[in-house]
Amino acid sequence: MTWKHLILTSAVLLLLMSAVALAAAWWAWQNLAARVVLQEQDVQIRLPKELAIEAEVSRKVQVQVDQTVPLRVPIKQDLDIALKQTVPMTVSIDTVVPIRLTVPVKQVIEVDQVIELDTQVQTRVWGIAMTLPIQGKVPVKASVPIDLNIPIEHDLPVALVRTAQVTMQAPLRAHIDTVIETRVPIRQALAVPLMAPVSARLTFPQPTVAAGLNLMDLTIPFNAVTLGWRETGAH
């Protein structure tokens, strides 16, 4: 065996050892982890600006309500309305009233007029019957007493419109089919049960907060470890 063979054999062994070391290092890098135990010390925790959370509330939430709520109430039903008081109503009457009566008339009629005559009168003059024409104006003044009973039989039509006070004996039945729109003011505290998870967003006014670390046992995979210079005074 010459020196060339020794050099070649040494190079092959060196390459094989390097390959084995690289394979072992790669396996350790992928499968092994570094275990770090941190003792009591002060730490600074950086918080995000905001954080979305979802929580479940097991108790009722007290909510102060102070607003006016619009409502639409549909009403479809029959109502019996009892009216105890008298109701003013306009009554229209169109009928015929029969009148059957006797009217006594006792009166003295004063007659003062001039009667024009143009007629013929049968008379006798010296026992001779003859017809005499009479023309002229005869003044008549007299008091004529009248004592009569005048029967009246007449159908009198009556048509009138007037206001009357009507008392309802039976309840008034009405059918209501309408929608009432109203606004109801609500000003009170309500206990509201939450049946579903509540979505919320937390905001942090301070970006970092101070905290105390009691004991922490960390297991860090090798592929998450980076190497750097050790700071002076670090423990």
Short mmCIF file of N, CA and C in Angstrom, two decimals, residues 79-227:
data_model
loop_
_atom_site.label_atom_id
_atom_site.label_comp_id
_atom_site.label_asym_id
_atom_site.label_seq_id
_atom_site.Cartn_x
_atom_site.Cartn_y
_atom_site.Cartn_z
N LEU A 79 -115.99 43.32 18.65
CA LEU A 79 -116.13 43.93 19.97
C LEU A 79 -117.59 44.20 20.26
N ASP A 80 -117.99 43.96 21.51
CA ASP A 80 -119.31 44.33 22.01
C ASP A 80 -119.14 45.58 22.89
N ILE A 81 -119.67 46.69 22.42
CA ILE A 81 -119.52 47.96 23.11
C ILE A 81 -120.83 48.31 23.80
N ALA A 82 -120.82 48.30 25.12
CA ALA A 82 -122.02 48.63 25.90
C ALA A 82 -122.04 50.14 26.15
N LEU A 83 -123.09 50.80 25.66
CA LEU A 83 -123.25 52.23 25.84
C LEU A 83 -124.29 52.48 26.94
N LYS A 84 -123.84 53.00 28.07
CA LYS A 84 -124.73 53.27 29.19
C LYS A 84 -125.35 54.66 29.11
N GLN A 85 -124.70 55.59 28.51
CA GLN A 85 -125.21 56.95 28.46
C GLN A 85 -126.03 57.15 27.19
N THR A 86 -126.79 58.24 27.21
CA THR A 86 -127.57 58.59 26.02
C THR A 86 -126.65 59.18 24.96
N VAL A 87 -126.99 58.88 23.71
CA VAL A 87 -126.15 59.29 22.58
C VAL A 87 -126.94 60.29 21.74
N PRO A 88 -126.41 61.49 21.52
CA PRO A 88 -127.10 62.42 20.63
C PRO A 88 -126.98 61.96 19.18
N MET A 89 -128.11 61.87 18.52
CA MET A 89 -128.14 61.41 17.14
C MET A 89 -129.06 62.32 16.33
N THR A 90 -128.79 62.42 15.07
CA THR A 90 -129.62 63.18 14.14
C THR A 90 -130.68 62.24 13.57
N VAL A 91 -131.94 62.58 13.80
CA VAL A 91 -133.07 61.73 13.38
C VAL A 91 -133.78 62.42 12.22
N SER A 92 -133.99 61.68 11.16
CA SER A 92 -134.72 62.17 9.99
C SER A 92 -136.09 61.50 9.94
N ILE A 93 -137.15 62.31 9.89
CA ILE A 93 -138.53 61.80 9.88
C ILE A 93 -139.19 62.24 8.58
N ASP A 94 -139.72 61.30 7.85
CA ASP A 94 -140.46 61.57 6.61
C ASP A 94 -141.66 60.62 6.59
N THR A 95 -142.84 61.13 7.02
CA THR A 95 -144.02 60.30 7.16
C THR A 95 -145.27 61.13 6.90
N VAL A 96 -146.42 60.49 7.03
CA VAL A 96 -147.73 61.14 6.85
C VAL A 96 -148.52 60.94 8.14
N VAL A 97 -149.00 62.04 8.69
CA VAL A 97 -149.77 62.00 9.93
C VAL A 97 -151.23 62.26 9.60
N PRO A 98 -152.12 61.27 9.84
CA PRO A 98 -153.54 61.50 9.59
C PRO A 98 -154.15 62.39 10.67
N ILE A 99 -154.92 63.37 10.26
CA ILE A 99 -155.58 64.30 11.20
C ILE A 99 -157.09 64.10 11.08
N ARG A 100 -157.71 63.72 12.19
CA ARG A 100 -159.16 63.54 12.25
C ARG A 100 -159.66 64.27 13.50
N LEU A 101 -160.31 65.45 13.29
CA LEU A 101 -160.80 66.21 14.45
C LEU A 101 -161.91 67.16 13.99
N THR A 102 -162.62 67.67 15.01
CA THR A 102 -163.70 68.63 14.78
C THR A 102 -163.32 69.92 15.49
N VAL A 103 -163.35 71.02 14.72
CA VAL A 103 -162.92 72.31 15.26
C VAL A 103 -164.16 73.17 15.48
N PRO A 104 -164.48 73.52 16.73
CA PRO A 104 -165.61 74.41 16.98
C PRO A 104 -165.21 75.86 16.66
N VAL A 105 -166.11 76.55 15.98
CA VAL A 105 -165.86 77.94 15.61
C VAL A 105 -167.01 78.79 16.15
N LYS A 106 -166.70 79.66 17.08
CA LYS A 106 -167.68 80.62 17.60
C LYS A 106 -167.06 82.00 17.46
N GLN A 107 -167.65 82.80 16.57
CA GLN A 107 -167.05 84.08 16.28
C GLN A 107 -168.09 85.02 15.67
N VAL A 108 -167.91 86.27 15.86
CA VAL A 108 -168.78 87.29 15.25
C VAL A 108 -167.96 87.97 14.15
N ILE A 109 -168.47 87.90 12.94
CA ILE A 109 -167.78 88.47 11.80
C ILE A 109 -168.39 89.82 11.48
N GLU A 110 -167.56 90.84 11.49
CA GLU A 110 -168.03 92.18 11.14
C GLU A 110 -167.95 92.35 9.63
N VAL A 111 -169.10 92.66 9.02
CA VAL A 111 -169.18 92.84 7.56
C VAL A 111 -169.34 94.32 7.29
N ASP A 112 -168.44 94.88 6.50
CA ASP A 112 -168.51 96.30 6.09
C ASP A 112 -167.95 96.37 4.68
N GLN A 113 -168.86 96.22 3.69
CA GLN A 113 -168.45 96.26 2.31
C GLN A 113 -169.60 96.73 1.42
N VAL A 114 -169.26 96.95 0.20
CA VAL A 114 -170.23 97.41 -0.80
C VAL A 114 -170.45 96.27 -1.78
N ILE A 115 -171.73 95.89 -1.94
CA ILE A 115 -172.09 94.78 -2.83
C ILE A 115 -172.63 95.37 -4.12
N GLU A 116 -172.03 95.01 -5.23
CA GLU A 116 -172.53 95.43 -6.53
C GLU A 116 -173.62 94.46 -6.98
N LEU A 117 -174.77 95.01 -7.38
CA LEU A 117 -175.92 94.21 -7.81
C LEU A 117 -176.14 94.40 -9.30
N ASP A 118 -176.34 93.34 -10.00
CA ASP A 118 -176.73 93.34 -11.42
C ASP A 118 -177.55 92.09 -11.64
N THR A 119 -178.84 92.19 -11.33
CA THR A 119 -179.71 91.02 -11.37
C THR A 119 -181.13 91.43 -11.71
N GLN A 120 -182.00 90.46 -11.74
CA GLN A 120 -183.43 90.70 -11.99
C GLN A 120 -184.23 90.13 -10.84
N VAL A 121 -185.25 90.87 -10.45
CA VAL A 121 -186.07 90.51 -9.29
C VAL A 121 -187.50 90.32 -9.76
N GLN A 122 -188.12 89.21 -9.34
CA GLN A 122 -189.55 88.99 -9.61
C GLN A 122 -190.37 89.68 -8.54
N THR A 123 -191.28 90.49 -8.92
CA THR A 123 -192.13 91.23 -7.97
C THR A 123 -193.51 91.48 -8.61
N ARG A 124 -194.40 92.09 -7.82
CA ARG A 124 -195.75 92.47 -8.30
C ARG A 124 -195.93 93.96 -8.08
N VAL A 125 -196.36 94.57 -9.07
CA VAL A 125 -196.70 95.99 -8.98
C VAL A 125 -198.20 96.12 -9.29
N TRP A 126 -198.94 96.58 -8.27
CA TRP A 126 -200.40 96.68 -8.42
C TRP A 126 -201.02 95.35 -8.82
N GLY A 127 -200.46 94.29 -8.27
CA GLY A 127 -201.03 92.97 -8.51
C GLY A 127 -200.60 92.35 -9.82
N ILE A 128 -199.66 93.08 -10.52
CA ILE A 128 -199.20 92.55 -11.81
C ILE A 128 -197.79 92.01 -11.58
N ALA A 129 -197.61 90.76 -11.95
CA ALA A 129 -196.27 90.14 -11.82
C ALA A 129 -195.37 90.65 -12.93
N MET A 130 -194.21 91.08 -12.52
CA MET A 130 -193.26 91.58 -13.53
C MET A 130 -191.83 91.32 -12.99
N THR A 131 -190.92 91.40 -13.93
CA THR A 131 -189.48 91.21 -13.63
C THR A 131 -188.78 92.55 -13.75
N LEU A 132 -188.11 92.94 -12.67
CA LEU A 132 -187.46 94.24 -12.67
C LEU A 132 -185.94 94.04 -12.59
N PRO A 133 -185.24 94.67 -13.49
CA PRO A 133 -183.78 94.61 -13.40
C PRO A 133 -183.29 95.56 -12.31
N ILE A 134 -182.28 95.06 -11.56
CA ILE A 134 -181.71 95.89 -10.49
C ILE A 134 -180.21 95.98 -10.71
N GLN A 135 -179.72 97.14 -10.78
CA GLN A 135 -178.29 97.40 -10.91
C GLN A 135 -177.91 98.51 -9.96
N GLY A 136 -176.74 98.30 -9.29
CA GLY A 136 -176.30 99.34 -8.38
C GLY A 136 -175.32 98.79 -7.34
N LYS A 137 -174.98 99.67 -6.43
CA LYS A 137 -174.06 99.31 -5.34
C LYS A 137 -174.78 99.49 -4.03
N VAL A 138 -174.77 98.41 -3.23
CA VAL A 138 -175.49 98.43 -1.96
C VAL A 138 -174.47 98.30 -0.84
N PRO A 139 -174.34 99.31 0.02
CA PRO A 139 -173.44 99.18 1.17
C PRO A 139 -174.05 98.28 2.23
N VAL A 140 -173.20 97.39 2.75
CA VAL A 140 -173.68 96.44 3.76
C VAL A 140 -172.77 96.57 4.99
N LYS A 141 -173.35 96.84 6.13
CA LYS A 141 -172.66 96.87 7.41
C LYS A 141 -173.47 96.05 8.39
N ALA A 142 -172.82 94.97 8.91
CA ALA A 142 -173.57 94.10 9.83
C ALA A 142 -172.57 93.31 10.66
N SER A 143 -173.06 92.77 11.77
CA SER A 143 -172.31 91.85 12.63
C SER A 143 -172.96 90.49 12.52
N VAL A 144 -172.24 89.51 11.96
CA VAL A 144 -172.81 88.19 11.70
C VAL A 144 -172.22 87.21 12.70
N PRO A 145 -173.00 86.68 13.64
CA PRO A 145 -172.50 85.68 14.58
C PRO A 145 -172.39 84.31 13.89
N ILE A 146 -171.28 83.57 14.17
CA ILE A 146 -171.06 82.23 13.60
C ILE A 146 -170.82 81.28 14.76
N ASP A 147 -171.53 80.16 14.77
CA ASP A 147 -171.38 79.09 15.77
C ASP A 147 -171.45 77.78 15.02
N LEU A 148 -170.28 77.26 14.62
CA LEU A 148 -170.21 76.06 13.78
C LEU A 148 -169.20 75.07 14.37
N ASN A 149 -169.37 73.79 14.04
CA ASN A 149 -168.40 72.72 14.30
C ASN A 149 -167.89 72.24 12.95
N ILE A 150 -166.64 72.50 12.68
CA ILE A 150 -166.09 72.19 11.36
C ILE A 150 -165.27 70.90 11.48
N PRO A 151 -165.67 69.80 10.81
CA PRO A 151 -164.89 68.56 10.83
C PRO A 151 -163.69 68.68 9.88
N ILE A 152 -162.53 68.18 10.34
CA ILE A 152 -161.30 68.20 9.53
C ILE A 152 -160.80 66.77 9.40
N GLU A 153 -160.68 66.30 8.17
CA GLU A 153 -160.09 64.99 7.86
C GLU A 153 -159.02 65.23 6.79
N HIS A 154 -157.74 65.06 7.21
CA HIS A 154 -156.67 65.39 6.28
C HIS A 154 -155.42 64.58 6.66
N ASP A 155 -154.69 64.14 5.64
CA ASP A 155 -153.41 63.47 5.85
C ASP A 155 -152.30 64.51 5.68
N LEU A 156 -151.59 64.77 6.78
CA LEU A 156 -150.60 65.83 6.79
C LEU A 156 -149.20 65.22 6.60
N PRO A 157 -148.48 65.52 5.52
CA PRO A 157 -147.10 65.03 5.36
C PRO A 157 -146.15 65.76 6.31
N VAL A 158 -145.29 64.98 6.96
CA VAL A 158 -144.33 65.52 7.92
C VAL A 158 -142.93 65.09 7.49
N ALA A 159 -142.06 66.05 7.27
CA ALA A 159 -140.65 65.79 6.93
C ALA A 159 -139.79 66.76 7.73
N LEU A 160 -138.98 66.19 8.63
CA LEU A 160 -138.13 67.05 9.47
C LEU A 160 -136.87 66.29 9.85
N VAL A 161 -135.84 67.05 10.20
CA VAL A 161 -134.55 66.53 10.68
C VAL A 161 -134.23 67.27 11.97
N ARG A 162 -134.01 66.49 13.04
CA ARG A 162 -133.71 67.10 14.31
C ARG A 162 -132.80 66.19 15.13
N THR A 163 -132.24 66.73 16.18
CA THR A 163 -131.34 65.98 17.07
C THR A 163 -132.13 65.40 18.23
N ALA A 164 -131.91 64.09 18.46
CA ALA A 164 -132.63 63.40 19.53
C ALA A 164 -131.62 62.67 20.42
N GLN A 165 -131.96 62.49 21.69
CA GLN A 165 -131.15 61.74 22.65
C GLN A 165 -131.63 60.29 22.64
N VAL A 166 -130.75 59.37 22.23
CA VAL A 166 -131.12 57.96 22.06
C VAL A 166 -130.37 57.14 23.11
N THR A 167 -131.07 56.27 23.80
CA THR A 167 -130.49 55.35 24.78
C THR A 167 -130.39 53.96 24.15
N MET A 168 -129.16 53.41 24.10
CA MET A 168 -128.94 52.09 23.50
C MET A 168 -129.29 51.01 24.52
N GLN A 169 -130.26 50.16 24.19
CA GLN A 169 -130.66 49.09 25.07
C GLN A 169 -129.76 47.86 24.92
N ALA A 170 -129.29 47.57 23.71
CA ALA A 170 -128.45 46.41 23.44
C ALA A 170 -127.02 46.89 23.17
N PRO A 171 -126.02 46.05 23.47
CA PRO A 171 -124.63 46.46 23.19
C PRO A 171 -124.41 46.61 21.69
N LEU A 172 -123.54 47.54 21.36
CA LEU A 172 -123.22 47.82 19.97
C LEU A 172 -122.10 46.87 19.54
N ARG A 173 -122.33 46.10 18.49
CA ARG A 173 -121.36 45.12 18.01
C ARG A 173 -120.61 45.71 16.82
N ALA A 174 -119.29 45.70 16.93
CA ALA A 174 -118.46 46.30 15.89
C ALA A 174 -117.34 45.35 15.53
N HIS A 175 -116.97 45.32 14.26
CA HIS A 175 -115.85 44.52 13.77
C HIS A 175 -114.68 45.45 13.46
N ILE A 176 -113.53 45.16 14.05
CA ILE A 176 -112.35 46.00 13.88
C ILE A 176 -111.31 45.22 13.09
N ASP A 177 -110.86 45.80 12.00
CA ASP A 177 -109.80 45.22 11.16
C ASP A 177 -108.90 46.38 10.73
N THR A 178 -107.90 46.64 11.54
CA THR A 178 -107.05 47.78 11.28
C THR A 178 -105.67 47.52 11.86
N VAL A 179 -104.76 48.43 11.58
CA VAL A 179 -103.40 48.38 12.10
C VAL A 179 -103.14 49.70 12.80
N ILE A 180 -102.79 49.62 14.08
CA ILE A 180 -102.51 50.81 14.88
C ILE A 180 -101.00 51.02 14.90
N GLU A 181 -100.57 52.18 14.45
CA GLU A 181 -99.16 52.55 14.50
C GLU A 181 -98.96 53.57 15.62
N THR A 182 -98.03 53.26 16.50
CA THR A 182 -97.79 54.14 17.65
C THR A 182 -96.31 54.09 18.00
N ARG A 183 -95.91 54.96 18.89
CA ARG A 183 -94.54 55.02 19.39
C ARG A 183 -94.60 54.94 20.91
N VAL A 184 -93.92 53.93 21.46
CA VAL A 184 -93.97 53.66 22.90
C VAL A 184 -92.63 54.06 23.52
N PRO A 185 -92.62 55.03 24.44
CA PRO A 185 -91.36 55.37 25.13
C PRO A 185 -91.03 54.32 26.18
N ILE A 186 -89.79 53.84 26.19
CA ILE A 186 -89.31 52.85 27.16
C ILE A 186 -88.13 53.47 27.90
N ARG A 187 -88.30 53.66 29.18
CA ARG A 187 -87.24 54.22 30.03
C ARG A 187 -87.16 53.40 31.31
N GLN A 188 -86.43 52.29 31.24
CA GLN A 188 -86.27 51.44 32.39
C GLN A 188 -85.09 50.50 32.17
N ALA A 189 -84.69 49.84 33.26
CA ALA A 189 -83.60 48.87 33.19
C ALA A 189 -84.18 47.49 32.92
N LEU A 190 -83.63 46.80 31.93
CA LEU A 190 -84.11 45.49 31.54
C LEU A 190 -83.01 44.46 31.77
N ALA A 191 -83.42 43.27 32.24
CA ALA A 191 -82.51 42.14 32.37
C ALA A 191 -82.64 41.30 31.11
N VAL A 192 -81.62 41.32 30.27
CA VAL A 192 -81.67 40.67 28.96
C VAL A 192 -80.86 39.38 29.02
N PRO A 193 -81.49 38.21 28.81
CA PRO A 193 -80.71 36.96 28.74
C PRO A 193 -80.04 36.83 27.38
N LEU A 194 -78.75 36.47 27.37
CA LEU A 194 -78.00 36.27 26.13
C LEU A 194 -77.96 34.78 25.83
N MET A 195 -78.62 34.37 24.75
CA MET A 195 -78.70 32.96 24.39
C MET A 195 -77.62 32.54 23.42
N ALA A 196 -76.87 33.48 22.82
CA ALA A 196 -75.86 33.17 21.83
C ALA A 196 -74.53 33.77 22.29
N PRO A 197 -73.41 33.23 21.79
CA PRO A 197 -72.10 33.82 22.13
C PRO A 197 -72.03 35.29 21.70
N VAL A 198 -71.31 36.06 22.51
CA VAL A 198 -71.18 37.50 22.27
C VAL A 198 -69.82 37.76 21.64
N SER A 199 -69.83 38.41 20.50
CA SER A 199 -68.60 38.80 19.83
C SER A 199 -68.21 40.19 20.30
N ALA A 200 -66.95 40.34 20.67
CA ALA A 200 -66.47 41.63 21.15
C ALA A 200 -65.05 41.85 20.63
N ARG A 201 -64.59 43.07 20.77
CA ARG A 201 -63.23 43.43 20.35
C ARG A 201 -62.58 44.23 21.49
N LEU A 202 -61.47 43.68 22.00
CA LEU A 202 -60.74 44.32 23.08
C LEU A 202 -59.65 45.22 22.51
N THR A 203 -59.52 46.40 23.08
CA THR A 203 -58.44 47.32 22.71
C THR A 203 -57.58 47.57 23.95
N PHE A 204 -56.26 47.68 23.74
CA PHE A 204 -55.31 47.85 24.83
C PHE A 204 -54.67 49.23 24.69
N PRO A 205 -54.86 50.11 25.68
CA PRO A 205 -54.28 51.45 25.58
C PRO A 205 -52.75 51.44 25.68
N GLN A 206 -52.16 50.43 26.40
CA GLN A 206 -50.72 50.36 26.54
C GLN A 206 -50.17 49.24 25.66
N PRO A 207 -49.14 49.51 24.84
CA PRO A 207 -48.61 48.44 23.96
C PRO A 207 -47.90 47.34 24.73
N THR A 208 -47.29 47.67 25.86
CA THR A 208 -46.58 46.67 26.66
C THR A 208 -46.99 46.80 28.12
N VAL A 209 -46.97 45.67 28.81
CA VAL A 209 -47.29 45.65 30.24
C VAL A 209 -46.21 44.84 30.95
N ALA A 210 -45.94 45.17 32.21
CA ALA A 210 -44.96 44.46 33.02
C ALA A 210 -45.63 43.27 33.69
N ALA A 211 -44.93 42.14 33.71
CA ALA A 211 -45.47 40.93 34.33
C ALA A 211 -44.33 40.21 35.04
N GLY A 212 -44.70 39.37 35.97
CA GLY A 212 -43.72 38.57 36.70
C GLY A 212 -43.76 37.13 36.25
N LEU A 213 -42.58 36.55 35.94
CA LEU A 213 -42.48 35.17 35.49
C LEU A 213 -42.02 34.32 36.66
N ASN A 214 -42.85 33.39 37.08
CA ASN A 214 -42.53 32.55 38.23
C ASN A 214 -41.61 31.41 37.82
N LEU A 215 -42.04 30.54 36.96
CA LEU A 215 -41.24 29.42 36.49
C LEU A 215 -41.80 28.98 35.16
N MET A 216 -40.92 28.85 34.17
CA MET A 216 -41.37 28.46 32.84
C MET A 216 -40.42 27.41 32.30
N ASP A 217 -40.99 26.30 31.86
CA ASP A 217 -40.23 25.21 31.27
C ASP A 217 -40.56 25.18 29.79
N LEU A 218 -39.62 25.60 28.95
CA LEU A 218 -39.84 25.71 27.52
C LEU A 218 -39.16 24.58 26.78
N THR A 219 -39.81 24.04 25.80
CA THR A 219 -39.22 23.06 24.90
C THR A 219 -39.25 23.66 23.51
N ILE A 220 -38.07 23.96 22.95
CA ILE A 220 -37.96 24.68 21.69
C ILE A 220 -37.33 23.75 20.66
N PRO A 221 -37.97 23.50 19.53
CA PRO A 221 -37.34 22.68 18.49
C PRO A 221 -36.11 23.38 17.93
N PHE A 222 -35.14 22.55 17.48
CA PHE A 222 -33.89 23.11 16.98
C PHE A 222 -34.11 23.99 15.76
N ASN A 223 -35.11 23.66 14.92
CA ASN A 223 -35.31 24.46 13.71
C ASN A 223 -35.89 25.82 14.02
N ALA A 224 -36.30 26.08 15.29
CA ALA A 224 -36.77 27.40 15.69
C ALA A 224 -35.72 28.18 16.46
N VAL A 225 -34.51 27.61 16.62
CA VAL A 225 -33.45 28.24 17.39
C VAL A 225 -32.49 28.91 16.42
N THR A 226 -32.14 30.16 16.72
CA THR A 226 -31.12 30.89 15.96
C THR A 226 -29.97 31.22 16.88
N LEU A 227 -28.80 31.27 16.32
CA LEU A 227 -27.59 31.54 17.08
C LEU A 227 -27.22 33.01 16.95
#
